[in-house]
JSON list of C-alpha atoms in Angstrom, two decimals:
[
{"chain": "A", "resi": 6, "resn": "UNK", "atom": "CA", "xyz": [112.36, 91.91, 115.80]},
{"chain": "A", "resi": 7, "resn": "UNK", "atom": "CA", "xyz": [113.03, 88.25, 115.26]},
{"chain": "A", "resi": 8, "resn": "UNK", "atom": "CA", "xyz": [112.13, 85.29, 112.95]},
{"chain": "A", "resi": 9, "resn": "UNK", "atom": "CA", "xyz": [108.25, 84.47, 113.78]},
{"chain": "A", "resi": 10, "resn": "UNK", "atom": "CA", "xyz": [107.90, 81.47, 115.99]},
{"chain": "A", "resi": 11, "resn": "UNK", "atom": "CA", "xyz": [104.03, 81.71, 117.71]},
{"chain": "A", "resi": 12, "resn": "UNK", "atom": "CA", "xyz": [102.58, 78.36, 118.10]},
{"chain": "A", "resi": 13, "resn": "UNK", "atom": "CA", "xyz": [99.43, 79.09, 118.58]},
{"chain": "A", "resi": 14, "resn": "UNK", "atom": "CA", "xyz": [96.15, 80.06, 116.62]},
{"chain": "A", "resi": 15, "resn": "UNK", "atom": "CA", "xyz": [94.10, 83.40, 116.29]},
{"chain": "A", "resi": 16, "resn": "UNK", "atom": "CA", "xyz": [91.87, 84.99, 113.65]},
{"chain": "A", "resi": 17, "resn": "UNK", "atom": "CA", "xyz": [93.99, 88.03, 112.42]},
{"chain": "A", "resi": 18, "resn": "UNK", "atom": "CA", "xyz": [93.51, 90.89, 109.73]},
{"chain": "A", "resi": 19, "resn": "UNK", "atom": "CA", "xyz": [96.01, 90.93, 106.50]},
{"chain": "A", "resi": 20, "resn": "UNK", "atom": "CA", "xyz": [96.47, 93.98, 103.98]},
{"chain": "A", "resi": 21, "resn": "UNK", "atom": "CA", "xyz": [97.11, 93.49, 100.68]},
{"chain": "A", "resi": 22, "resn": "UNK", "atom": "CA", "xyz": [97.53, 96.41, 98.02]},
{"chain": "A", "resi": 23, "resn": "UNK", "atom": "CA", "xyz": [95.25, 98.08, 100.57]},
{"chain": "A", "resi": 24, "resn": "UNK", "atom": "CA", "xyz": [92.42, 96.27, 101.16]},
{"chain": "A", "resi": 25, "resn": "UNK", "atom": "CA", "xyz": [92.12, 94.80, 104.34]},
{"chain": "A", "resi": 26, "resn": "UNK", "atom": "CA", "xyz": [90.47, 91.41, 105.23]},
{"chain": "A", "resi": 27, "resn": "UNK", "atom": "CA", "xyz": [89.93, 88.51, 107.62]},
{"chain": "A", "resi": 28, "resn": "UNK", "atom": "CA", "xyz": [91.16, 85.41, 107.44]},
{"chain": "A", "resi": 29, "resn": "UNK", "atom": "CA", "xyz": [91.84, 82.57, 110.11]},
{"chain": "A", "resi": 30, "resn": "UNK", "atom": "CA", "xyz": [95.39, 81.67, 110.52]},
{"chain": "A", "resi": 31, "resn": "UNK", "atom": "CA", "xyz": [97.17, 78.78, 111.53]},
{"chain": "A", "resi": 32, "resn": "UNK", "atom": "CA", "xyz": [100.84, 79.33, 112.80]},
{"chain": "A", "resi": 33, "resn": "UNK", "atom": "CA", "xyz": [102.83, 76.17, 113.44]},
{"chain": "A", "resi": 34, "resn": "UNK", "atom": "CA", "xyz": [106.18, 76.64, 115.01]},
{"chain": "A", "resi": 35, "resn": "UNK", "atom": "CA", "xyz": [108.31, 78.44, 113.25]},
{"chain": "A", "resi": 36, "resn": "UNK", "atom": "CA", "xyz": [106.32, 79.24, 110.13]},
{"chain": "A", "resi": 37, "resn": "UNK", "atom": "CA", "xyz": [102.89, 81.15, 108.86]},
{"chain": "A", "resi": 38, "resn": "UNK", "atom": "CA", "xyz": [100.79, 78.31, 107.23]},
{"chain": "A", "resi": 39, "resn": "UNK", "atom": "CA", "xyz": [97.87, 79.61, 105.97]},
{"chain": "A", "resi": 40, "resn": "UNK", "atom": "CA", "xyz": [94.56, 77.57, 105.86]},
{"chain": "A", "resi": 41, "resn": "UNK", "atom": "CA", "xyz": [94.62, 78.15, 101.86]},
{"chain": "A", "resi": 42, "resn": "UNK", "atom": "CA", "xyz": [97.71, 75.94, 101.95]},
{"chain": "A", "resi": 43, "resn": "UNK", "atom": "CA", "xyz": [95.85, 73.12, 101.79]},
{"chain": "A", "resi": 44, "resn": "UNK", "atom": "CA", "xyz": [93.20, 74.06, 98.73]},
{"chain": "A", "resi": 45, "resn": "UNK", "atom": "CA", "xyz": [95.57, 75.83, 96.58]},
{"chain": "A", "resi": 46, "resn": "UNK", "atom": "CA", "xyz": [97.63, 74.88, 93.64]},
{"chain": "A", "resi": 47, "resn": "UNK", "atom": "CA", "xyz": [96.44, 72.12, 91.38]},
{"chain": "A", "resi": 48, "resn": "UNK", "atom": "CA", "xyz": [93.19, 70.37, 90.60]},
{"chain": "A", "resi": 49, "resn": "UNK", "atom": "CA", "xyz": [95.60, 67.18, 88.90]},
{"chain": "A", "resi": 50, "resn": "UNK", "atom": "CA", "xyz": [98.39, 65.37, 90.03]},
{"chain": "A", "resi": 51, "resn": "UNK", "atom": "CA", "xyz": [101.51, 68.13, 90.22]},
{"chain": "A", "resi": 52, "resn": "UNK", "atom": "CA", "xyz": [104.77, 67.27, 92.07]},
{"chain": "A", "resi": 53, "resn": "UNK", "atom": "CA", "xyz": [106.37, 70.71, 93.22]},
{"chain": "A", "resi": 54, "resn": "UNK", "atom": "CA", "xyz": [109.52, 71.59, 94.16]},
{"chain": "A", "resi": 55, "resn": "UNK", "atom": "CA", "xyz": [111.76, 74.43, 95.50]},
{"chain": "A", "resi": 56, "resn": "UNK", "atom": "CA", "xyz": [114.85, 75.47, 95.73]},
{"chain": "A", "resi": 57, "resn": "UNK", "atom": "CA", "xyz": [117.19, 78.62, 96.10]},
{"chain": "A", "resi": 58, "resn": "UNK", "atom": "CA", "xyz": [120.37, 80.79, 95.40]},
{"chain": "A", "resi": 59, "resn": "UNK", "atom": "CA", "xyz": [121.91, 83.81, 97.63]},
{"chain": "A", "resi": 60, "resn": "UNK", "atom": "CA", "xyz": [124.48, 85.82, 96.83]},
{"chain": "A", "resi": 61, "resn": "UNK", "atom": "CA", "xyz": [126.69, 86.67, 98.68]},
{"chain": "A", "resi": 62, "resn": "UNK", "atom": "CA", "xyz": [126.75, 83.96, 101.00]},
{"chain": "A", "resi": 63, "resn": "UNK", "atom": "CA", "xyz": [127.95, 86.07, 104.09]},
{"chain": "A", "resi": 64, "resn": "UNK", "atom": "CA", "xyz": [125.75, 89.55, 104.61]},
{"chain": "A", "resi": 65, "resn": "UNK", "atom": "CA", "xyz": [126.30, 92.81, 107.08]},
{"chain": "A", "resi": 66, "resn": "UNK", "atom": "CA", "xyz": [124.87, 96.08, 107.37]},
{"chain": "A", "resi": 67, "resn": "UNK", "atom": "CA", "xyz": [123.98, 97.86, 104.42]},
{"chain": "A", "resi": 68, "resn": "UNK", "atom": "CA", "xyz": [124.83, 94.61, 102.14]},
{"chain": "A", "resi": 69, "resn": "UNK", "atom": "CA", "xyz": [123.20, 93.75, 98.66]},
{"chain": "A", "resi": 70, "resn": "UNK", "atom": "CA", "xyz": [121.99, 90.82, 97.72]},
{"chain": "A", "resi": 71, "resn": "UNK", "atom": "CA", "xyz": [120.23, 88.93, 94.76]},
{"chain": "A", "resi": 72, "resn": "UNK", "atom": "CA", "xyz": [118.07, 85.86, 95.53]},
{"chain": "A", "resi": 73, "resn": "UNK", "atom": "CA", "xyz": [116.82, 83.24, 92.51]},
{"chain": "A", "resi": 74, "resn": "UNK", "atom": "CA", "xyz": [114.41, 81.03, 93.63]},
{"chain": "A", "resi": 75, "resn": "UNK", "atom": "CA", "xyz": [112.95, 78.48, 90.93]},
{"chain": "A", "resi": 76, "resn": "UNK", "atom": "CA", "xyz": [109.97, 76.54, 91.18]},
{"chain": "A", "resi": 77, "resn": "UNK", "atom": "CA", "xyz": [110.00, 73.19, 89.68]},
{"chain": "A", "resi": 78, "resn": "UNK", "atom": "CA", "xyz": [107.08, 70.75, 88.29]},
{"chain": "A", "resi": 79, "resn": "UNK", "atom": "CA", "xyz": [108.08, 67.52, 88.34]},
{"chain": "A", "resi": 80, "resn": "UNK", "atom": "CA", "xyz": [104.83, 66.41, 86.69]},
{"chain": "A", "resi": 81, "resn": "UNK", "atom": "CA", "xyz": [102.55, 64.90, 85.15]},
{"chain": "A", "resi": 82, "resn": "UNK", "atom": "CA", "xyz": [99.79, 67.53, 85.67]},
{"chain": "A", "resi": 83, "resn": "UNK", "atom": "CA", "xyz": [100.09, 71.52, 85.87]},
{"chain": "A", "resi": 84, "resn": "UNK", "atom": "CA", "xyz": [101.30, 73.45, 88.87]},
{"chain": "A", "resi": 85, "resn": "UNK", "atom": "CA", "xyz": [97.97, 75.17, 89.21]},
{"chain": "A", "resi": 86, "resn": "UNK", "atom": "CA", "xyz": [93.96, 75.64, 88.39]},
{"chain": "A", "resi": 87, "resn": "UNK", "atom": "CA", "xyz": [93.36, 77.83, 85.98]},
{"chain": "A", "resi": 88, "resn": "UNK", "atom": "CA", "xyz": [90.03, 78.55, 87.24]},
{"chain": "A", "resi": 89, "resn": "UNK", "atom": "CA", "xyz": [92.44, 80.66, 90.12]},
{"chain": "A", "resi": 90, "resn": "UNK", "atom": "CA", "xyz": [94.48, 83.43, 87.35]},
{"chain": "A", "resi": 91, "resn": "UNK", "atom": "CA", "xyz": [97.62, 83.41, 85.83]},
{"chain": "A", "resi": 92, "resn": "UNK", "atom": "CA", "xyz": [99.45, 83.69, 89.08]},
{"chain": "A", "resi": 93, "resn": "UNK", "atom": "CA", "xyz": [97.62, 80.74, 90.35]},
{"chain": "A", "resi": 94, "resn": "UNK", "atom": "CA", "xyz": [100.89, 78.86, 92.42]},
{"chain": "A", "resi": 95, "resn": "UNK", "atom": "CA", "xyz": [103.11, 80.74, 94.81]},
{"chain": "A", "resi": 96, "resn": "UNK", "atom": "CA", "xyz": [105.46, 80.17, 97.33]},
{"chain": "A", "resi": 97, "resn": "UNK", "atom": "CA", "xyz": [105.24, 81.50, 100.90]},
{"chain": "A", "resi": 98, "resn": "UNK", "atom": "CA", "xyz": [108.74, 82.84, 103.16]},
{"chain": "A", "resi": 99, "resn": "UNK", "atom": "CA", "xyz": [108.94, 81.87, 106.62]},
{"chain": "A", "resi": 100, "resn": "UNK", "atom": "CA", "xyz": [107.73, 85.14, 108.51]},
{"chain": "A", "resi": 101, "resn": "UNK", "atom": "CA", "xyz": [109.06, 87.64, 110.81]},
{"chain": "A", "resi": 102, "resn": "UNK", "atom": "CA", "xyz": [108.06, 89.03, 114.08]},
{"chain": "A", "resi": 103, "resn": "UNK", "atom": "CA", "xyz": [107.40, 92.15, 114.48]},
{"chain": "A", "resi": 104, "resn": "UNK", "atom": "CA", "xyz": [106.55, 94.73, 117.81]},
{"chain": "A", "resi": 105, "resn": "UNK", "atom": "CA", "xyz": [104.80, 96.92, 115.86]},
{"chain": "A", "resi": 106, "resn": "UNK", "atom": "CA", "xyz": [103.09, 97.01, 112.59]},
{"chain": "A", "resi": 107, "resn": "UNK", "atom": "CA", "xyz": [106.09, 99.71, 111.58]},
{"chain": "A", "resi": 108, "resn": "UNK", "atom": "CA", "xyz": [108.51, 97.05, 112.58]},
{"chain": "A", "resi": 109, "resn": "UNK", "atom": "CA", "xyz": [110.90, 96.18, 109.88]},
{"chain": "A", "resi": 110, "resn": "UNK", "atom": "CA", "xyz": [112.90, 92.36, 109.14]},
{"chain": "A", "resi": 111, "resn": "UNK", "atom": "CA", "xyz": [116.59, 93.01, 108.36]},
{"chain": "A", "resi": 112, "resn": "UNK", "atom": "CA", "xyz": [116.51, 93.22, 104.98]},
{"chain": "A", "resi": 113, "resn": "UNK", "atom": "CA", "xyz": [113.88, 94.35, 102.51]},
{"chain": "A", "resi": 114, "resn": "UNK", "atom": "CA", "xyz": [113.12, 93.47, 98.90]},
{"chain": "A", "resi": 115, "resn": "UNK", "atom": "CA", "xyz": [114.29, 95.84, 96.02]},
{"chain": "A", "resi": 116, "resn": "UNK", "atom": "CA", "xyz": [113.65, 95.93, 92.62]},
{"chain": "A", "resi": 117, "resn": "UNK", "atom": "CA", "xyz": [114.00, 94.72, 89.52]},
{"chain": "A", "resi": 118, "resn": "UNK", "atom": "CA", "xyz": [112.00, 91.59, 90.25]},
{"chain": "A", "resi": 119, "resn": "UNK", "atom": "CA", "xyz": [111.57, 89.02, 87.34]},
{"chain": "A", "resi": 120, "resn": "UNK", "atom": "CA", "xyz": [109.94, 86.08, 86.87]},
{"chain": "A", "resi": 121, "resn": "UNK", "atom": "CA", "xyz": [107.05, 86.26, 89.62]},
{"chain": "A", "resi": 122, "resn": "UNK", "atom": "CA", "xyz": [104.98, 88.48, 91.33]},
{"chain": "A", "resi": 123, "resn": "UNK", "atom": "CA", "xyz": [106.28, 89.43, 94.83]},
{"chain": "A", "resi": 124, "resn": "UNK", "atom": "CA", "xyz": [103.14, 90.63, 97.78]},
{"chain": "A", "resi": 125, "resn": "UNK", "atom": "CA", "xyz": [103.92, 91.84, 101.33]},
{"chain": "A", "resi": 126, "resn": "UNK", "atom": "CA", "xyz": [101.46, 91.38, 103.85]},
{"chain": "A", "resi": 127, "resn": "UNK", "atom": "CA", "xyz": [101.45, 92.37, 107.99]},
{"chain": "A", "resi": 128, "resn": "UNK", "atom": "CA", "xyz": [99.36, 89.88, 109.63]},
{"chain": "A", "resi": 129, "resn": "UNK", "atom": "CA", "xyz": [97.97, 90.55, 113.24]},
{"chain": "A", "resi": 130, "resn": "UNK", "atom": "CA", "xyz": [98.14, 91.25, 116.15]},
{"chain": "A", "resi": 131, "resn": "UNK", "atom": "CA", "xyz": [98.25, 87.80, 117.93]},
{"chain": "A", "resi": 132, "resn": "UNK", "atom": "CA", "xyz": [97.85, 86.91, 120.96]},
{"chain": "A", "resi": 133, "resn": "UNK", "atom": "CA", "xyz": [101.12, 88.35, 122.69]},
{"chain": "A", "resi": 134, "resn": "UNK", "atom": "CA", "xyz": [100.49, 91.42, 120.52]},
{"chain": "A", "resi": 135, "resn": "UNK", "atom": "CA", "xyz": [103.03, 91.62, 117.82]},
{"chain": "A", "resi": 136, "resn": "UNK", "atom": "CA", "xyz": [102.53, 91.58, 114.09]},
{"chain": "A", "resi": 137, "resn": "UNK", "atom": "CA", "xyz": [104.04, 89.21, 111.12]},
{"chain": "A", "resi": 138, "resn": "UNK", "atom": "CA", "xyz": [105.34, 90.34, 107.93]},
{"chain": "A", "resi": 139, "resn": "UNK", "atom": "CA", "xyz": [104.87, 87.47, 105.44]},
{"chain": "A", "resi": 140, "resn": "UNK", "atom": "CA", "xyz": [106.33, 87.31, 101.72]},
{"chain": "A", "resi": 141, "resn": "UNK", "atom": "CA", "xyz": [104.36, 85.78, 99.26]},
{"chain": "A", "resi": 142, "resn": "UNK", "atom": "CA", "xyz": [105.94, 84.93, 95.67]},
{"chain": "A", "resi": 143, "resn": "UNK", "atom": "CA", "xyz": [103.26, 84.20, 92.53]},
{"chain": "A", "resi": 144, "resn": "UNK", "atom": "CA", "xyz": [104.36, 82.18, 89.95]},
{"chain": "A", "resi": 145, "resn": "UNK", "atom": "CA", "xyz": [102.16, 81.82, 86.74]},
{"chain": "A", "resi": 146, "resn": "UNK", "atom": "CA", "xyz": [101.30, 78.01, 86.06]},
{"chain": "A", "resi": 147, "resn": "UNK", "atom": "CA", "xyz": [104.11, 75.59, 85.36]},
{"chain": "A", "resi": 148, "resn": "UNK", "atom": "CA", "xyz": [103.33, 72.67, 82.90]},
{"chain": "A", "resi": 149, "resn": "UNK", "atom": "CA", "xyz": [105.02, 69.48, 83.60]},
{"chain": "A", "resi": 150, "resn": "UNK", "atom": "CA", "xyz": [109.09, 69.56, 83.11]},
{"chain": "A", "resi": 151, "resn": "UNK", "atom": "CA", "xyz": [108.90, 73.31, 83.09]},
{"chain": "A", "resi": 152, "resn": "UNK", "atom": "CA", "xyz": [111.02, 75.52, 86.08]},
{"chain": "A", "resi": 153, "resn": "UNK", "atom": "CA", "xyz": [110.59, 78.94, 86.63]},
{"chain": "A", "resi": 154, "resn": "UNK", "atom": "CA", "xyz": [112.93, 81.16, 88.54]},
{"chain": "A", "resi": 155, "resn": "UNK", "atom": "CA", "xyz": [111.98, 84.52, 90.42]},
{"chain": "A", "resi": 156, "resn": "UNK", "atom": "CA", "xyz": [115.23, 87.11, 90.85]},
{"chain": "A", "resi": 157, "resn": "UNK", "atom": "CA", "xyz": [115.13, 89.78, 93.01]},
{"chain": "A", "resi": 158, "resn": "UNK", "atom": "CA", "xyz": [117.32, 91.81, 94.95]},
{"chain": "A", "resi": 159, "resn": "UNK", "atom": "CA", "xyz": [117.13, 92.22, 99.02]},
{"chain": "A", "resi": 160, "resn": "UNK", "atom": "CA", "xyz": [119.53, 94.99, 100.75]},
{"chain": "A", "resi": 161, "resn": "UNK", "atom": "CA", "xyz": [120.25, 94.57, 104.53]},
{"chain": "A", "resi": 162, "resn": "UNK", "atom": "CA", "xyz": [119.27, 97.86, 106.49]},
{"chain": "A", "resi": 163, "resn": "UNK", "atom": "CA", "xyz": [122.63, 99.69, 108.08]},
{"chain": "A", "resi": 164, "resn": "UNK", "atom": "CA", "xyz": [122.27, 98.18, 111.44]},
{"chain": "A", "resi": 165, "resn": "UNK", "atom": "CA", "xyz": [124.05, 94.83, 113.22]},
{"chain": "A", "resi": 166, "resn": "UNK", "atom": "CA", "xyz": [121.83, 91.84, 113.23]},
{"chain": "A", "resi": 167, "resn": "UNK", "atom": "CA", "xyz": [122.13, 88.25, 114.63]},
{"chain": "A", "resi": 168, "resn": "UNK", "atom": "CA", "xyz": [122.61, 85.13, 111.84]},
{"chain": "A", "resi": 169, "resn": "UNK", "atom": "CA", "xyz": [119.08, 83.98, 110.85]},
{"chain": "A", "resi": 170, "resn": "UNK", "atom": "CA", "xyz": [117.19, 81.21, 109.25]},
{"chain": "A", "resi": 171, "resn": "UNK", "atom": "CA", "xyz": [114.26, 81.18, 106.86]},
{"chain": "A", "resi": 172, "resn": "UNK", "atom": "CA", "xyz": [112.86, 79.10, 104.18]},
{"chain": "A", "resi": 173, "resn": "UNK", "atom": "CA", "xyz": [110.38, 79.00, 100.95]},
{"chain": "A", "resi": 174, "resn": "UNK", "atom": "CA", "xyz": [108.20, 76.43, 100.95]},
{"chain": "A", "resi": 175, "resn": "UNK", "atom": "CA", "xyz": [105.44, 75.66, 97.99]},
{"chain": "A", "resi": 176, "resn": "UNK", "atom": "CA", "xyz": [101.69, 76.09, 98.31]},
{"chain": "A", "resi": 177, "resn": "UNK", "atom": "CA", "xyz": [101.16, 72.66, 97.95]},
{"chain": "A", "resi": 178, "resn": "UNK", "atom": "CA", "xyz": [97.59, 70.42, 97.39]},
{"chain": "A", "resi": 179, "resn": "UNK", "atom": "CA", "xyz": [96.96, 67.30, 98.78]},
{"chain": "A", "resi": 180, "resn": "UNK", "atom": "CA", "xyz": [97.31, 65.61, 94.88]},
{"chain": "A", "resi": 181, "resn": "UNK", "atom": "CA", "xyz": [101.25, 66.84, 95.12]},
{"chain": "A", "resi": 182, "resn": "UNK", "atom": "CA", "xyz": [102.81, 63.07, 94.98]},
{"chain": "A", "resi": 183, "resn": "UNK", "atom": "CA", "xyz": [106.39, 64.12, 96.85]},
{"chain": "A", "resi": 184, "resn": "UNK", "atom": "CA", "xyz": [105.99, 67.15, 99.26]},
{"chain": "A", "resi": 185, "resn": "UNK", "atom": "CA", "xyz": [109.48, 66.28, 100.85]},
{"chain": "A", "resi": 186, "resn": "UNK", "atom": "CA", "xyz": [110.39, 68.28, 98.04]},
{"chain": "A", "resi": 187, "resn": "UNK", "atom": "CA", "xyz": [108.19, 71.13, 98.48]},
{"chain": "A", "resi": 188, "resn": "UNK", "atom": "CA", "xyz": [110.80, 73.33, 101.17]},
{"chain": "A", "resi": 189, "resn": "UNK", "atom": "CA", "xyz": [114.18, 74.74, 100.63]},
{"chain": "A", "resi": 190, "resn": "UNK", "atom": "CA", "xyz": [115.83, 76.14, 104.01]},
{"chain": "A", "resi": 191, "resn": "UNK", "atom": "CA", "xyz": [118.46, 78.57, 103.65]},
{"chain": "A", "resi": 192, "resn": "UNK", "atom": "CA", "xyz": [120.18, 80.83, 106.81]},
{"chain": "A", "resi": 193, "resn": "UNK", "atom": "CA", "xyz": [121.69, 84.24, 106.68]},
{"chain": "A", "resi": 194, "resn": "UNK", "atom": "CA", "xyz": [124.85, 84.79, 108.07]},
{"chain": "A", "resi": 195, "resn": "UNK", "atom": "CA", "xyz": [125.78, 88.39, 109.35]},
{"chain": "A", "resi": 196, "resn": "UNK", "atom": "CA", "xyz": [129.15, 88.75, 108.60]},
{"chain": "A", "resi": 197, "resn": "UNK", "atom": "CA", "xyz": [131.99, 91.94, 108.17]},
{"chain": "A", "resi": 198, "resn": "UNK", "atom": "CA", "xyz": [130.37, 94.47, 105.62]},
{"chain": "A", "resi": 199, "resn": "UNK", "atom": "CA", "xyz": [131.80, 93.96, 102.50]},
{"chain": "A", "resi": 200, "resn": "UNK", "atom": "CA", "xyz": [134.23, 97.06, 101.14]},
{"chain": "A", "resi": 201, "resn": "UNK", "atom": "CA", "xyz": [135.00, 98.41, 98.12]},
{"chain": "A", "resi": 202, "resn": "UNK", "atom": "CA", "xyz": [138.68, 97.81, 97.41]},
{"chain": "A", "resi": 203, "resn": "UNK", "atom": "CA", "xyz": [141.19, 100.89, 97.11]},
{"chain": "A", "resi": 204, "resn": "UNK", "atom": "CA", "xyz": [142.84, 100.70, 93.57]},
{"chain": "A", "resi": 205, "resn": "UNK", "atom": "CA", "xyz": [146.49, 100.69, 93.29]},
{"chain": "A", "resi": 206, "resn": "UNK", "atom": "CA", "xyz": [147.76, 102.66, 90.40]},
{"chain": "A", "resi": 207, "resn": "UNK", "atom": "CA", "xyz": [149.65, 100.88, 87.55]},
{"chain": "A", "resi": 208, "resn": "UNK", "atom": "CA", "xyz": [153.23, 100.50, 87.99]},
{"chain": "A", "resi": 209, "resn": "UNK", "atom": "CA", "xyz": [155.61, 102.94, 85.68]},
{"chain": "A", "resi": 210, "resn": "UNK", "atom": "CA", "xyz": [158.03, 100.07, 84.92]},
{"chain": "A", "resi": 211, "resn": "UNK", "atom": "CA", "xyz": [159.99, 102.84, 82.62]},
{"chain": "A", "resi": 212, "resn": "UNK", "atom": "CA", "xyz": [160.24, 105.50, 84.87]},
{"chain": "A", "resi": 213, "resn": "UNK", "atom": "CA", "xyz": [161.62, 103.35, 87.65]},
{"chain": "A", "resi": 214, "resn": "UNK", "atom": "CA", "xyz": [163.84, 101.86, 85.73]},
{"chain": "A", "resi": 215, "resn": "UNK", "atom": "CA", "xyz": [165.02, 105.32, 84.88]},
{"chain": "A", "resi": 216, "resn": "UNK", "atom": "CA", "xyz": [165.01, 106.05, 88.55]},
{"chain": "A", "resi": 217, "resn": "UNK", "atom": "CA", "xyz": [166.86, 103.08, 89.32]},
{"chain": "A", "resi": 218, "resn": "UNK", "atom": "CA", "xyz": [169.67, 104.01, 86.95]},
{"chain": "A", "resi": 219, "resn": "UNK", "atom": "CA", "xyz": [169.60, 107.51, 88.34]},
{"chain": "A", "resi": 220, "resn": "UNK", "atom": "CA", "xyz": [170.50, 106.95, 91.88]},
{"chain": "A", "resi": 221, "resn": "UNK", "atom": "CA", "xyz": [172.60, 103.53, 90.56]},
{"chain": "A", "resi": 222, "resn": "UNK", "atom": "CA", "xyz": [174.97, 106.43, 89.09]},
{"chain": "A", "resi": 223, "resn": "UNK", "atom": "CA", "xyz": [174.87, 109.08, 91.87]},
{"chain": "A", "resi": 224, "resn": "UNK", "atom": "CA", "xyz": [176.03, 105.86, 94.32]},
{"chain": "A", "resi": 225, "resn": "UNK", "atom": "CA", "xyz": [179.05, 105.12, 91.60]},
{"chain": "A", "resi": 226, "resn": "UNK", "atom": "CA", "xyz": [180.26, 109.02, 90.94]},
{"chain": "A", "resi": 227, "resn": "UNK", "atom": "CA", "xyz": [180.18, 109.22, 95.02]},
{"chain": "A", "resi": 228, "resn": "UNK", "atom": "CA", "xyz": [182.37, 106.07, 95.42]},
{"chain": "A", "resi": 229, "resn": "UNK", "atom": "CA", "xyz": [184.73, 107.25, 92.30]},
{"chain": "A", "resi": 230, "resn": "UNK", "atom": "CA", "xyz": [184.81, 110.82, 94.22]},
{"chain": "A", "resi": 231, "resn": "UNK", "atom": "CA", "xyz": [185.42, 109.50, 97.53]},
{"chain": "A", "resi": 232, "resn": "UNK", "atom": "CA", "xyz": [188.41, 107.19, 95.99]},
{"chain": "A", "resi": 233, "resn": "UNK", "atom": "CA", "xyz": [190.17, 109.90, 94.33]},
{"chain": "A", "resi": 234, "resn": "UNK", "atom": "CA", "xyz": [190.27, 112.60, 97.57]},
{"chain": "A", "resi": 235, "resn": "UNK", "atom": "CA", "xyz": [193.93, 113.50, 98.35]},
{"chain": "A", "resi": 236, "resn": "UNK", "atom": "CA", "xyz": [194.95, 111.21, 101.32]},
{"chain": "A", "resi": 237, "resn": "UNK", "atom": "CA", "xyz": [194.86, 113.24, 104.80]},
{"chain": "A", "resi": 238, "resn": "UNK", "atom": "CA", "xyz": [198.31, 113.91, 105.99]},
{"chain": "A", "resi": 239, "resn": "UNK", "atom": "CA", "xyz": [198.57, 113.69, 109.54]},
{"chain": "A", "resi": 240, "resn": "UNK", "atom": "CA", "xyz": [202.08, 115.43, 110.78]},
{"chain": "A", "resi": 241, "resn": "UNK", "atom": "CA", "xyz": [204.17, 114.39, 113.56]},
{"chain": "A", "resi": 242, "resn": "UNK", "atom": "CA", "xyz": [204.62, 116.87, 116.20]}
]
């Protein structure tokens, strides 16, 4: 399983909440772009932006996580066309390869999320026969000045796994005035798994003291005892 890098085109099959349907995708390089890209969003004028906190910032086996990722309208119109739902902007996450449909990325999403709508979908096969797994996070509609920020928390399976980068980038329209704005890349560095600290019991300042005392004394009456033996006579023969 690595990051998904196909650059090529195919017509694949997604399923999402069960339903399973066609659509024609486009993958560039390193990231699923989705033909939709282009439509979605806004029907006015709506500069979007992106960006992203992890923590921690270094992750291994069996770590936890929390990710906030805010969505930002920079104006002057809203971040998306009513006519589409509530959830009618959303972000996509670069995608993952996988061999096999029951492939899994390193981490996976857990729960409580707030503040969007989170959707997993496989995607394929393509060409070379693997699969994609592609997050996809809904945001209701942001009116100009207004952020909103999704939290959710992502726990690395108990295996070893190779530093890795992704990104978020907004489903932008072609009325978005800035989309230099509209990625945030972040990277994933495997690192030693973090452990829980041992705690050290509180010090008994009184009762070493006392301790201290204690053998402080047993060295003195020693000493006195060993000053006051009777001097060994030694007699000439």
């Amino acid at each position: 399983m690595s990051v998904l890098e196909v650059p090529t085109k195919g017509r694949s099959t997604f399923w999402r909440g069960g339903m399973r349907f066609a659509q024609t995708l486009c993958l560039a390089g390193t990231a699923l772009v989705l033909p939709v890209v282009a439509t979605a969003g806004t029907s006015e004028e709506a500069d979007l932006a992106v960006s992203v906190s992890v923590v921690p910032s270094v992750f291994g086996p069996g770590s936890r996580g929390t990710v906030a990722l805010t969505l930002h309208n920079l104006g002057p119109g809203p971040s998306g066309d009513p006519d589409m739902g509530v959830f009618a902007t959303w972000v996509f996450q670069r995608g993952f390869r996988l061999e096999v449909p029951s492939d899994r990325p390193p981490y996976e999403i857990r729960g409580p999320v707030s503040g969007c709508s989170i959707v997993e979908e496989i995607v394929g096969p393509f060409v070379d026969l693997s699969f994609g797994l592609v997050w996809t996070y809904y945001f209701q509609i942001l009116q100009p000045g207004e952020s909103r920020t999704c939290t959710f928390q992502i726990e690395f399976y108990p295996r070893a796994f190779d530093s890795f980068d992704t990104h978020w980038r907004t489903a932008t329209s072609p009325t978005d005035p800035n989309p230099n704005n509209n990625r945030v890349d972040y990277r994933f560095i495997f690192g030693a798994p973090y452990v829980e600290p041992i705690p050290v019991p509180a010090t008994n300042w009184q009762g070493l003291s006392l301790l201290l005392v204690g053998m402080g004394g047993l060295a003195f009456a020693q000493r006195r005892q060993v000053l006051r033996s009777p001097p060994v006579r030694v007699s000439a023969e």
